[in-house]
PDB file of C-alpha atoms in Angstrom:
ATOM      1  CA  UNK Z   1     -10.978 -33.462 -21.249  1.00 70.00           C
ATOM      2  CA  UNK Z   2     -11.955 -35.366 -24.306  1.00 88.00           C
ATOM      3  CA  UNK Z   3     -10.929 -32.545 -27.283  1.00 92.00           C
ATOM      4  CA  UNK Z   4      -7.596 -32.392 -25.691  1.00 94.00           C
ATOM      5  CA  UNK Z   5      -7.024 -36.359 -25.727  1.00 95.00           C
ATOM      6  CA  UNK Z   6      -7.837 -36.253 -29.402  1.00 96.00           C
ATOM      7  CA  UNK Z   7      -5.695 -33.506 -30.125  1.00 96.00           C
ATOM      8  CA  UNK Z   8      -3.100 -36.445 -28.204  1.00 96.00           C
ATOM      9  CA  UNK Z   9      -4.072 -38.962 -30.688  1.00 95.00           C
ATOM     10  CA  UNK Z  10      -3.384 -36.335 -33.330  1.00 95.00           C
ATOM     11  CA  UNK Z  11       0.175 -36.197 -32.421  1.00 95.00           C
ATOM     12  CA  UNK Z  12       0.389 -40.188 -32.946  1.00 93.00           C
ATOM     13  CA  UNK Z  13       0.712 -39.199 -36.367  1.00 92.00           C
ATOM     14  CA  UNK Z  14       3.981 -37.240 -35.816  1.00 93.00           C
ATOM     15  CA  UNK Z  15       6.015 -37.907 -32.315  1.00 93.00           C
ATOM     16  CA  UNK Z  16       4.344 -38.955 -29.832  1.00 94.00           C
ATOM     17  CA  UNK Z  17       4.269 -36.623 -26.394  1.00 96.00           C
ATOM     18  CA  UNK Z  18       4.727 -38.170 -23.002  1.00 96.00           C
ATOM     19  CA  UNK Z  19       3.146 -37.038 -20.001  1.00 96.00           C
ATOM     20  CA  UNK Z  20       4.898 -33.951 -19.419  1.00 97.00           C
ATOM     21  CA  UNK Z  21       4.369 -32.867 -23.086  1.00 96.00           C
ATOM     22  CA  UNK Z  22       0.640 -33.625 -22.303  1.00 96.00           C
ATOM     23  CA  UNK Z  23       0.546 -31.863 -19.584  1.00 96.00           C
ATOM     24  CA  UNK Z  24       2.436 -28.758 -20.503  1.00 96.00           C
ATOM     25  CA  UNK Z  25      -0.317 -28.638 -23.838  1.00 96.00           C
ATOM     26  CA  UNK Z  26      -3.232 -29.196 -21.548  1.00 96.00           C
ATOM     27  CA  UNK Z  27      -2.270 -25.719 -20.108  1.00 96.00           C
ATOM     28  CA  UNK Z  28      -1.580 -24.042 -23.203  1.00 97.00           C
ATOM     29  CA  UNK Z  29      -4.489 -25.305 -25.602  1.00 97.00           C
ATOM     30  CA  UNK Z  30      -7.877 -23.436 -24.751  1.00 97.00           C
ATOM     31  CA  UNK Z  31     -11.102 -24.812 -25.701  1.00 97.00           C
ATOM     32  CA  UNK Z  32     -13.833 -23.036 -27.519  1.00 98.00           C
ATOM     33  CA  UNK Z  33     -17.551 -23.402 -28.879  1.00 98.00           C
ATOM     34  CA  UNK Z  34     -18.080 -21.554 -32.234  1.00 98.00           C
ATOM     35  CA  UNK Z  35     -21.271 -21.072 -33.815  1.00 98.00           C
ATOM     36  CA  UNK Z  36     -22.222 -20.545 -37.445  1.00 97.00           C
ATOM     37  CA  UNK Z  37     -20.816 -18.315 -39.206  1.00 97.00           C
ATOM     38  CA  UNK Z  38     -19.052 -16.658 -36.237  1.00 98.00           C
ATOM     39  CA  UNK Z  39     -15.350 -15.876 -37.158  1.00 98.00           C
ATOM     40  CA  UNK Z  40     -12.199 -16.588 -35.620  1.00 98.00           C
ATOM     41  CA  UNK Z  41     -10.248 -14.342 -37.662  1.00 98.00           C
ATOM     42  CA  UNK Z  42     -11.348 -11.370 -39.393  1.00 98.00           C
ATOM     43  CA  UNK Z  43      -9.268  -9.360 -42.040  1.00 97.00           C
ATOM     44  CA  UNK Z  44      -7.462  -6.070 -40.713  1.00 97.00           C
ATOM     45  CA  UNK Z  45      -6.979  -8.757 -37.165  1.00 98.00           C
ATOM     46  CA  UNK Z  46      -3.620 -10.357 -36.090  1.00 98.00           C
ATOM     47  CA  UNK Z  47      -4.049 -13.749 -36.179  1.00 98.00           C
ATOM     48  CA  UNK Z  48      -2.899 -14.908 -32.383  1.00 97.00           C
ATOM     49  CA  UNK Z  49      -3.710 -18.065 -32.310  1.00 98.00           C
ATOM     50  CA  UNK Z  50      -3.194 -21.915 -34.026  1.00 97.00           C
ATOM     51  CA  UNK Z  51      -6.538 -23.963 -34.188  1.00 98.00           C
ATOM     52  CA  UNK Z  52      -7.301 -27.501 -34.380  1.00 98.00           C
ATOM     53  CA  UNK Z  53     -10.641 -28.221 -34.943  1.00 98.00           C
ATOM     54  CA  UNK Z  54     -11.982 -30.886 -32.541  1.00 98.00           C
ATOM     55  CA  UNK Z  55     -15.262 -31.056 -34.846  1.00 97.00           C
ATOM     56  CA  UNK Z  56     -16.949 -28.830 -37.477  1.00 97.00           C
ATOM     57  CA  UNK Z  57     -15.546 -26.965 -40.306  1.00 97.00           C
ATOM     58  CA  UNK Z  58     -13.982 -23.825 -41.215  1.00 98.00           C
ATOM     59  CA  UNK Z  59     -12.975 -22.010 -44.204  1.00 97.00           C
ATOM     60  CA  UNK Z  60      -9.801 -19.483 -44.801  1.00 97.00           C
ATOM     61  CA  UNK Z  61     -10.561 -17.155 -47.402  1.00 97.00           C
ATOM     62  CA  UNK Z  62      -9.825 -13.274 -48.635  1.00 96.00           C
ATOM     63  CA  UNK Z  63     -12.557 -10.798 -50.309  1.00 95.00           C
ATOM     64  CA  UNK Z  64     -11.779  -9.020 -53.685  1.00 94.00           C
ATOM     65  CA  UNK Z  65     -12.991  -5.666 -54.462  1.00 94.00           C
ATOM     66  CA  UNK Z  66     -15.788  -6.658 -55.944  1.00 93.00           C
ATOM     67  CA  UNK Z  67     -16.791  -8.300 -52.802  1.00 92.00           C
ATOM     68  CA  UNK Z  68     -16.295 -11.987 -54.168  1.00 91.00           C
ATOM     69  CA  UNK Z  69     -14.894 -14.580 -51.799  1.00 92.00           C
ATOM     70  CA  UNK Z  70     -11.965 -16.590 -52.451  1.00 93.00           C
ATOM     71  CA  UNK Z  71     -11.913 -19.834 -50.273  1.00 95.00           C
ATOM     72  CA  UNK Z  72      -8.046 -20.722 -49.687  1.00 93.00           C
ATOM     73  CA  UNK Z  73      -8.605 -23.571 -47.518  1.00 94.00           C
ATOM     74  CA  UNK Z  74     -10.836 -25.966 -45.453  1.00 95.00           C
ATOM     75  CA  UNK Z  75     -10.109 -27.228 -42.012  1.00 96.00           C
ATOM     76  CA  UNK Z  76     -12.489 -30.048 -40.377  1.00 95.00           C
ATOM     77  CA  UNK Z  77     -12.201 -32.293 -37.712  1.00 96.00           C
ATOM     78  CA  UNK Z  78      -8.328 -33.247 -36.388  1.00 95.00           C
ATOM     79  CA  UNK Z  79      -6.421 -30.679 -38.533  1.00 95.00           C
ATOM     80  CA  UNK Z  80      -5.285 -27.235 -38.413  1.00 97.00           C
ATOM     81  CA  UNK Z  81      -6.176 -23.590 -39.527  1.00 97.00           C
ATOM     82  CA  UNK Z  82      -4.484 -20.227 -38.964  1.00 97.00           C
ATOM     83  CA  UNK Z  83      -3.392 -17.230 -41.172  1.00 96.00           C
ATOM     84  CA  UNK Z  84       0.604 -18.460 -41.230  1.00 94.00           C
ATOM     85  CA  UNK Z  85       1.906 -15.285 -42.362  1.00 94.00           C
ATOM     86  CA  UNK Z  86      -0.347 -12.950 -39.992  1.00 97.00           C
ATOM     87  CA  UNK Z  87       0.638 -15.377 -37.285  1.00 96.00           C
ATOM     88  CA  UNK Z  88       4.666 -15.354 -37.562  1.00 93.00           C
ATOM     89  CA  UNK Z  89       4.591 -11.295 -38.861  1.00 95.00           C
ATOM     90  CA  UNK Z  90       2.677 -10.419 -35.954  1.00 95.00           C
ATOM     91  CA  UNK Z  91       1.016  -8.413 -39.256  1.00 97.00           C
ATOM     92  CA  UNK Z  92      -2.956  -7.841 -39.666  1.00 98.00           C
ATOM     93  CA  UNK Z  93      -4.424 -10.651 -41.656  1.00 97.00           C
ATOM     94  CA  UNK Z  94      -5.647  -9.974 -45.451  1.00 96.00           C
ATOM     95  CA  UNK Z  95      -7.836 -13.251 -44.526  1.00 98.00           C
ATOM     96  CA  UNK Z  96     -10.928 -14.065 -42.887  1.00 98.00           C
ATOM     97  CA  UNK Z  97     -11.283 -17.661 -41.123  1.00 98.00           C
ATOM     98  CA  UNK Z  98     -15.160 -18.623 -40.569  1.00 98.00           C
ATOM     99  CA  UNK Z  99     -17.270 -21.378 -39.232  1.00 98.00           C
ATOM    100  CA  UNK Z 100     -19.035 -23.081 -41.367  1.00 97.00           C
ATOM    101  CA  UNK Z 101     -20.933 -25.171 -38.895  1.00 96.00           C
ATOM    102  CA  UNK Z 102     -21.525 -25.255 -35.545  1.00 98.00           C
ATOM    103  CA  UNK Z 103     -17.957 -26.030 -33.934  1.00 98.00           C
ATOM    104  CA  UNK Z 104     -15.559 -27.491 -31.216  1.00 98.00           C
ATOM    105  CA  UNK Z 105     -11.910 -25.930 -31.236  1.00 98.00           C
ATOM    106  CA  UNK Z 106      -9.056 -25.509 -29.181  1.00 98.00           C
ATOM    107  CA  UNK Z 107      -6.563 -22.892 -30.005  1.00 98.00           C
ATOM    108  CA  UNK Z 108      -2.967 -22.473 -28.652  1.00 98.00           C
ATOM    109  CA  UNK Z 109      -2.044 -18.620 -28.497  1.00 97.00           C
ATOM    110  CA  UNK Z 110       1.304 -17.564 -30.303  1.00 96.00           C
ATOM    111  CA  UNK Z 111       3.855 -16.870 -27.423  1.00 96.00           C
ATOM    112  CA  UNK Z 112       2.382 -20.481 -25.500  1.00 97.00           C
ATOM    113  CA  UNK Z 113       3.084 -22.508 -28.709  1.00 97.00           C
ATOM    114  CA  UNK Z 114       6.558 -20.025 -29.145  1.00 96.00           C
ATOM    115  CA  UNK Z 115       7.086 -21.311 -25.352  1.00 97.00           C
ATOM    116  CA  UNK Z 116       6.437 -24.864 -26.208  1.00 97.00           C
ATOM    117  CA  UNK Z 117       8.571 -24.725 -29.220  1.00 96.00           C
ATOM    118  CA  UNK Z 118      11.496 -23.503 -27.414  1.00 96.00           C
ATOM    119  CA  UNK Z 119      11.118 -25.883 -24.251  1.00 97.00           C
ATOM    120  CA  UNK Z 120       9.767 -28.799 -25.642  1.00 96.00           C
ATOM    121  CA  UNK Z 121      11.455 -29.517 -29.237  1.00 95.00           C
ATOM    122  CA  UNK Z 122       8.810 -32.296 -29.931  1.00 95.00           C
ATOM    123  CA  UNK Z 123       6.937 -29.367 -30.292  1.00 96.00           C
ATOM    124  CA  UNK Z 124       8.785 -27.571 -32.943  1.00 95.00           C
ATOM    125  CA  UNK Z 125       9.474 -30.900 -35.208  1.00 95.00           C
ATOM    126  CA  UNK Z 126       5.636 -31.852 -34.758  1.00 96.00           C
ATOM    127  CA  UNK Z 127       4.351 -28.769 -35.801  1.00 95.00           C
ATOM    128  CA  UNK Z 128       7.020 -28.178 -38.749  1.00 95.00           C
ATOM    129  CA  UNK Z 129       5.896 -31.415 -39.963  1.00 95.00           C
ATOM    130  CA  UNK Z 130       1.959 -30.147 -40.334  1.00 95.00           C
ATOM    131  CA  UNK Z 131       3.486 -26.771 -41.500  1.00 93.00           C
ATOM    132  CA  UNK Z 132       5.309 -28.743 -43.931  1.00 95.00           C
ATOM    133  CA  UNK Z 133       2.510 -30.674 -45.349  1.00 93.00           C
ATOM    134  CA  UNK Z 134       0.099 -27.369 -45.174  1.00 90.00           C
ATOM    135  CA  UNK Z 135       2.523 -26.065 -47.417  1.00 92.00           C
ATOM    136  CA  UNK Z 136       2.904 -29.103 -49.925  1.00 93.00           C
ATOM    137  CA  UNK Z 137      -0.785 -29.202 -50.033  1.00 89.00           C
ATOM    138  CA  UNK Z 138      -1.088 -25.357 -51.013  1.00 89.00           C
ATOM    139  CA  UNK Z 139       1.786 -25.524 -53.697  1.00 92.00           C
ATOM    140  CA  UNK Z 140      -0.473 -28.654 -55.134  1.00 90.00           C
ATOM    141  CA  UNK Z 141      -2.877 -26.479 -55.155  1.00 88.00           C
ATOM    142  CA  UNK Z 142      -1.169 -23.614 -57.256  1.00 90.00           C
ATOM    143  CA  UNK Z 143      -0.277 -25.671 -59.438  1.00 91.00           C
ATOM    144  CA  UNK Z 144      -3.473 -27.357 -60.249  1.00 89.00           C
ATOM    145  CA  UNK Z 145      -5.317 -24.315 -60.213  1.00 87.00           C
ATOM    146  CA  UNK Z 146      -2.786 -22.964 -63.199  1.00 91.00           C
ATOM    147  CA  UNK Z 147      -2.254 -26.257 -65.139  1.00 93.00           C
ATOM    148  CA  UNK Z 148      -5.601 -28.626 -64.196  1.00 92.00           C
ATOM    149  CA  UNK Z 149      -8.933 -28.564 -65.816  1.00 92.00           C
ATOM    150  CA  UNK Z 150     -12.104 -28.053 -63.169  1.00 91.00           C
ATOM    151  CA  UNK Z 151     -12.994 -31.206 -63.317  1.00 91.00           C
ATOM    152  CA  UNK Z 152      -9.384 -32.210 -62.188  1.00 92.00           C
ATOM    153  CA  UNK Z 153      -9.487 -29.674 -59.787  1.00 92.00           C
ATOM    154  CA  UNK Z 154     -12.847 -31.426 -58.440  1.00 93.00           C
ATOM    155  CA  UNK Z 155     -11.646 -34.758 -57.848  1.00 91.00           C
ATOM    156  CA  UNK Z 156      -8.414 -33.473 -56.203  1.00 91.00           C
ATOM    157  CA  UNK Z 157     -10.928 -31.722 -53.748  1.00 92.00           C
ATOM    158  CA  UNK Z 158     -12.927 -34.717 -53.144  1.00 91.00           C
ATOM    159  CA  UNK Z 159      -9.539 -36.510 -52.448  1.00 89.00           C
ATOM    160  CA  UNK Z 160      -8.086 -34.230 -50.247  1.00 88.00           C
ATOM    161  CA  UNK Z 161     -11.270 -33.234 -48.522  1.00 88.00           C
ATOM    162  CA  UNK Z 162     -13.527 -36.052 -48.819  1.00 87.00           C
ATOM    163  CA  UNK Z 163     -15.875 -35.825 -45.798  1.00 87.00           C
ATOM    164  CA  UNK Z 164     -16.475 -32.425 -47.036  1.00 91.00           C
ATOM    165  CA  UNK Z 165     -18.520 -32.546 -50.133  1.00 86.00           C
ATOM    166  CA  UNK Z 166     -21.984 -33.997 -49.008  1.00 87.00           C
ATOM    167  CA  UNK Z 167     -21.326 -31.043 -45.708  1.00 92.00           C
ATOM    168  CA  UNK Z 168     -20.707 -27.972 -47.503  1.00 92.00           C
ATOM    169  CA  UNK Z 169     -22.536 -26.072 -50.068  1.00 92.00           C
ATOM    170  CA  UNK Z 170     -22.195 -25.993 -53.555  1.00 91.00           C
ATOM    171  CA  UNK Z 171     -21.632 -22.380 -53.604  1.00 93.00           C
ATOM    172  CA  UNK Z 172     -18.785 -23.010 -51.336  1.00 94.00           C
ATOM    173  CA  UNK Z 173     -16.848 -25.600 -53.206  1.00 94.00           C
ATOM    174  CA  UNK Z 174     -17.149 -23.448 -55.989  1.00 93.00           C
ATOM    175  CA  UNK Z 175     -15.887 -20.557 -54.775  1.00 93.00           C
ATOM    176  CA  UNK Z 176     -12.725 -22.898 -53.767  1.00 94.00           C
ATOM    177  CA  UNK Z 177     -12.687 -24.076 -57.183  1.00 93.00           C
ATOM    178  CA  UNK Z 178     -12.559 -20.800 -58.796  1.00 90.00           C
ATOM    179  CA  UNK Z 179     -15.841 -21.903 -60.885  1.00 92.00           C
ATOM    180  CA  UNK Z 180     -19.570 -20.710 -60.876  1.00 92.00           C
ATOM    181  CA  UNK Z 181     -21.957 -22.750 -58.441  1.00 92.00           C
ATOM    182  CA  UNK Z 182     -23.940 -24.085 -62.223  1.00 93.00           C
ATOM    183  CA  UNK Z 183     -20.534 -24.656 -63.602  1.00 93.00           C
ATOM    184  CA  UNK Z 184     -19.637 -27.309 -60.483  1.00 93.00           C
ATOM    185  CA  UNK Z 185     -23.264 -28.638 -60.980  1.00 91.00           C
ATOM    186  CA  UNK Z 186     -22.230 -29.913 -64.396  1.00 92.00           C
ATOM    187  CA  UNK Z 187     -18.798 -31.429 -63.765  1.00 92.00           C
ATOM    188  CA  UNK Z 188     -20.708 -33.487 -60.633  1.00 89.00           C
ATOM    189  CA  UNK Z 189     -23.819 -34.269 -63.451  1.00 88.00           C
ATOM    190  CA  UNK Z 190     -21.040 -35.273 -65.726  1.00 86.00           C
ATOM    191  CA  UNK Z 191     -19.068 -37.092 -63.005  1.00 84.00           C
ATOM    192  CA  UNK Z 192     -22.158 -39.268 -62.091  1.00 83.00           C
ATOM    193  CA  UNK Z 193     -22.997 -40.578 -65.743  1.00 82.00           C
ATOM    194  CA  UNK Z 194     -19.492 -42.337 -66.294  1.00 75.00           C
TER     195      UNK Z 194
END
């Protein structure tokens, strides 16, 4: 199966799994079509499984009471999305994660990835590593979001998601950047005359 030999490749990046690892994954990992704007997690849900996106996009993001969405995160091809805390509390999810385009994903359910962590400690190391990184990428985040200007913010999105900007919309990258759609317009106008 192709997405499951480049979810392989994606492990290259960590330790390497040998056959049995493969094979043990191949098992666990189930594949799934997603159309647009169909959801694989909904607020008020448990989130059950991990996701790596084989292609398309996603977005992670909660709804204020004014009905506003706040995009936490962005997940496109060969990396991972899932509601962490919902996912290790067993808890319902605050969040909603949504496709954004027409997508490819396979998804390892909680107790098969607990299974693999506990027989297979590649596993566990491989998977704190991306957990890891998640996590230094969100507390980047924070902190730009309390100490950067929008136009900083803006280039650190274009670095950290740079096949994303000519895919998604405006609106969407704004709503990330915690600016108005016209607002983003003007940083990119202001961007493109230096």
């Amino acid at each position: 199966m192709q997405s499951l030999n480049q979810l392989f490749t994606h492990f290259e990046n960590y330790l390497p799994l040998d056959d049995v690892e493969k094979k043990e994954l191949s098992h666990r990992a189930v594949e799934r079509n997603i159309k647009r704007r169909q959801f694989i997690l909904q607020e008020g849900d448990v989130c059950k499984y991990f996701t790596f996106v084989i292609s398309g996009c996603f977005k992670m993001y909660g709804v204020d009471k004014n009905g506003t969405d706040h995009i936490i995160q962005f997940a496109s091809e060969n990396e991972w999305i899932a509601e962490i805390g919902s996912f290790y509390s067993n808890k319902p999810s605050r969040l909603y994660i949504e496709a954004m385009e027409p997508s490819v994903i396979l998804q390892i359910e909680r107790l098969n990835l607990f299974h693999l962590y506990s027989n297979f400690p590649k596993f566990d190391r491989n998977f704190r590593v991306i957990m890891e990184n998640k996590v230094i990428d969100l507390e980047n985040r924070i902190l730009q979001n309390i100490s950067s200007t929008a136009e900083e913010r803006y280039q650190s999105f274009l670095e950290q998601y740079p096949r994303l900007a000519n895919r998604i919309p405006n609106t969407q990258i704004a709503s990330y950047l915690g600016i108005t759609p016209e607002f983003l317009s003007k940083i990119r106008n202001n961007i493109a005359k230096k």
